[in-house]
mmCIF file of C-alpha atoms in Angstrom:
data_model
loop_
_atom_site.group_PDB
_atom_site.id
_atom_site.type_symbol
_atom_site.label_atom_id
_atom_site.label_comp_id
_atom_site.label_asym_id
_atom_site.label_seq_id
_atom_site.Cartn_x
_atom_site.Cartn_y
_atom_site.Cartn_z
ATOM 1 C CA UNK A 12 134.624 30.212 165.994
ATOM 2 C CA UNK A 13 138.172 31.424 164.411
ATOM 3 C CA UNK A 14 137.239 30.499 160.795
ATOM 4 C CA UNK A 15 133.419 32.698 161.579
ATOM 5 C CA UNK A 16 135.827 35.337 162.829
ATOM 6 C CA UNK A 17 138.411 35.471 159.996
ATOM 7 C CA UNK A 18 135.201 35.500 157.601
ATOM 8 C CA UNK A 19 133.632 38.562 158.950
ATOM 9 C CA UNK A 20 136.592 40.469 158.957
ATOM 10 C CA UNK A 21 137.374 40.066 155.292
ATOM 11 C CA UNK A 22 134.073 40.451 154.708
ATOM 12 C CA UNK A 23 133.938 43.874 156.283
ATOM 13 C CA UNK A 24 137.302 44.655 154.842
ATOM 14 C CA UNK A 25 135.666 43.888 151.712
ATOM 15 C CA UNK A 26 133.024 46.197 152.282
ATOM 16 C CA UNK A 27 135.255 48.860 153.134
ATOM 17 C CA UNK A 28 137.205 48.266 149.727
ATOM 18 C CA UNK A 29 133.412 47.902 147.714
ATOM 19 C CA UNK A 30 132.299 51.222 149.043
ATOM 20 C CA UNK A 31 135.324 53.245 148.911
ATOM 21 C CA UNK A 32 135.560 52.314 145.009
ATOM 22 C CA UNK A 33 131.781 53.372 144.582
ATOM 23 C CA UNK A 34 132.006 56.183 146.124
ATOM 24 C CA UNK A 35 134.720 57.175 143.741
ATOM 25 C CA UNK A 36 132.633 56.452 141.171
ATOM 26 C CA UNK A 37 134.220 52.835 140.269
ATOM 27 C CA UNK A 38 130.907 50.621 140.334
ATOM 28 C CA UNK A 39 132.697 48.063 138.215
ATOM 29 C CA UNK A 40 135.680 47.612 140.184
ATOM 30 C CA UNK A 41 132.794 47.615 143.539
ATOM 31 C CA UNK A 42 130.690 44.977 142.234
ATOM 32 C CA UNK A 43 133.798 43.001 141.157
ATOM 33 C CA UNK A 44 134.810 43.375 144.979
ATOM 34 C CA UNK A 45 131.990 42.364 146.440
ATOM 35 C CA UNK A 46 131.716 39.117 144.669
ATOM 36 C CA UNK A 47 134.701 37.855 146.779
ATOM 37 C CA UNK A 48 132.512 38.098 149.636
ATOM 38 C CA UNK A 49 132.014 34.325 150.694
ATOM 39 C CA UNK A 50 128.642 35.154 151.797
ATOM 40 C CA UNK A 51 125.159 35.277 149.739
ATOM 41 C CA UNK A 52 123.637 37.087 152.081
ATOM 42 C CA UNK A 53 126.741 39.886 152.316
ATOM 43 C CA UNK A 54 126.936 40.161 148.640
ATOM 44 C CA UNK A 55 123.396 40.841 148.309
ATOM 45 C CA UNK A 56 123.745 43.930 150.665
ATOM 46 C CA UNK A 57 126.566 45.153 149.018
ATOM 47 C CA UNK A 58 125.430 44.782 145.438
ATOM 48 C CA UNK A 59 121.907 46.771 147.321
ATOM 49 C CA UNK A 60 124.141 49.637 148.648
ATOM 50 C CA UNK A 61 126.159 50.243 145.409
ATOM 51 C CA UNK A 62 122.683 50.920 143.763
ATOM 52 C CA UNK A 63 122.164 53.686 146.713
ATOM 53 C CA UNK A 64 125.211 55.183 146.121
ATOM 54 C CA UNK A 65 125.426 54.992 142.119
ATOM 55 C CA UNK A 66 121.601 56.220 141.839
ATOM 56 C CA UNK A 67 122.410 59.127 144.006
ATOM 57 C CA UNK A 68 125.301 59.823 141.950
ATOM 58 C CA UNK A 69 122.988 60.030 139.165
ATOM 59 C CA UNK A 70 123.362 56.478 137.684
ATOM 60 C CA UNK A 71 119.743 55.419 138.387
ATOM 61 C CA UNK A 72 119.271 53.364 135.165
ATOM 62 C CA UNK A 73 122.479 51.278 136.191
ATOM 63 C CA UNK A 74 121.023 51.115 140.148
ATOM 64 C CA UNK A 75 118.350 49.950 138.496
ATOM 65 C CA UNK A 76 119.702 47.135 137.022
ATOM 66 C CA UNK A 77 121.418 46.123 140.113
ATOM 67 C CA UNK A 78 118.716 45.653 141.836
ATOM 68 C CA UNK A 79 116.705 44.113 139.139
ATOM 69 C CA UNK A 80 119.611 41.355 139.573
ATOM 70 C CA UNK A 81 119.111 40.752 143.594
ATOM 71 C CA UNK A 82 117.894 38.187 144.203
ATOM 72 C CA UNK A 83 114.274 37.722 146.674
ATOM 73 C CA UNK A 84 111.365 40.166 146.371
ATOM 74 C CA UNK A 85 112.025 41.871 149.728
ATOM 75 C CA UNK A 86 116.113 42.516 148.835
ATOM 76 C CA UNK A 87 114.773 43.911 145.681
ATOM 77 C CA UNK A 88 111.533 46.028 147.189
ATOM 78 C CA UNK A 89 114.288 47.043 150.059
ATOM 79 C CA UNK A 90 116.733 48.239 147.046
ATOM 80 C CA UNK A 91 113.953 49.801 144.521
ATOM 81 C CA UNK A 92 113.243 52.219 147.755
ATOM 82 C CA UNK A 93 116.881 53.546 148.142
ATOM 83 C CA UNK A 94 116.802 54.329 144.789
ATOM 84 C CA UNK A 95 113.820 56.389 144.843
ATOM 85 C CA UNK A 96 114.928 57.739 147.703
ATOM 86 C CA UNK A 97 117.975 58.904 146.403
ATOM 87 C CA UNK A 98 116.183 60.483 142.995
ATOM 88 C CA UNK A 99 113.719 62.150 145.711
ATOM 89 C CA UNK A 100 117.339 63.439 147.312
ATOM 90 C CA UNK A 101 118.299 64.594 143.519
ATOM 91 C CA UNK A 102 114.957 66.493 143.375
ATOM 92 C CA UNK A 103 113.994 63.827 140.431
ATOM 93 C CA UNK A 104 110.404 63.550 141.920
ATOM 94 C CA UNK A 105 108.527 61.735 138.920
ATOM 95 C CA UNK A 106 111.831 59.139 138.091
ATOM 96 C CA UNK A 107 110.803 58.363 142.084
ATOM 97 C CA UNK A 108 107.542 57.433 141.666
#
């Protein structure tokens, strides 16, 4: 449908926009962003992937907290793994465990 189609698109140019401004650091201004999403489900994987990128940033406390905020077990299990992931990546191998 049009409407489905015009939704995706912002959605992804949302993403784009959400990303770009955590990957400058801005996690405010990319959390902001991704609550225009129209979509639970899409702001639930962006809110998850600005936790990847500000925990390998260093920011784990702050990834940690939004992904204590997701809502559903798996989102959050999902989440909790990037960021240990990303503190294995940082060579932070007991803030992993």
């Amino acid at each position: 449908m049009l409407g489905d189609d015009h939704a995706e698109k912002r959605s992804d140019a949302l993403r784009a926009i959400a990303l770009a401004q955590a990957r400058a650091g801005r996690y405010a201004e990319a959390l902001a962003t991704i609550e225009k999403a129209a979509d639970e489900r899409v702001r639930v994987d962006f809110r998850a992937k600005v936790a990847e990128i500000q925990a390998k940033a260093g920011g784990v406390e702050a990834a940690r907290t939004i992904v204590a905020s997701l809502p559903g077990e798996l989102q959050r299990d999902l989440a909790y793994t990037d960021v240990a992931l990303a503190q294995l990546d940082r060579g932070e191998i007991a803030g992993a465990r």
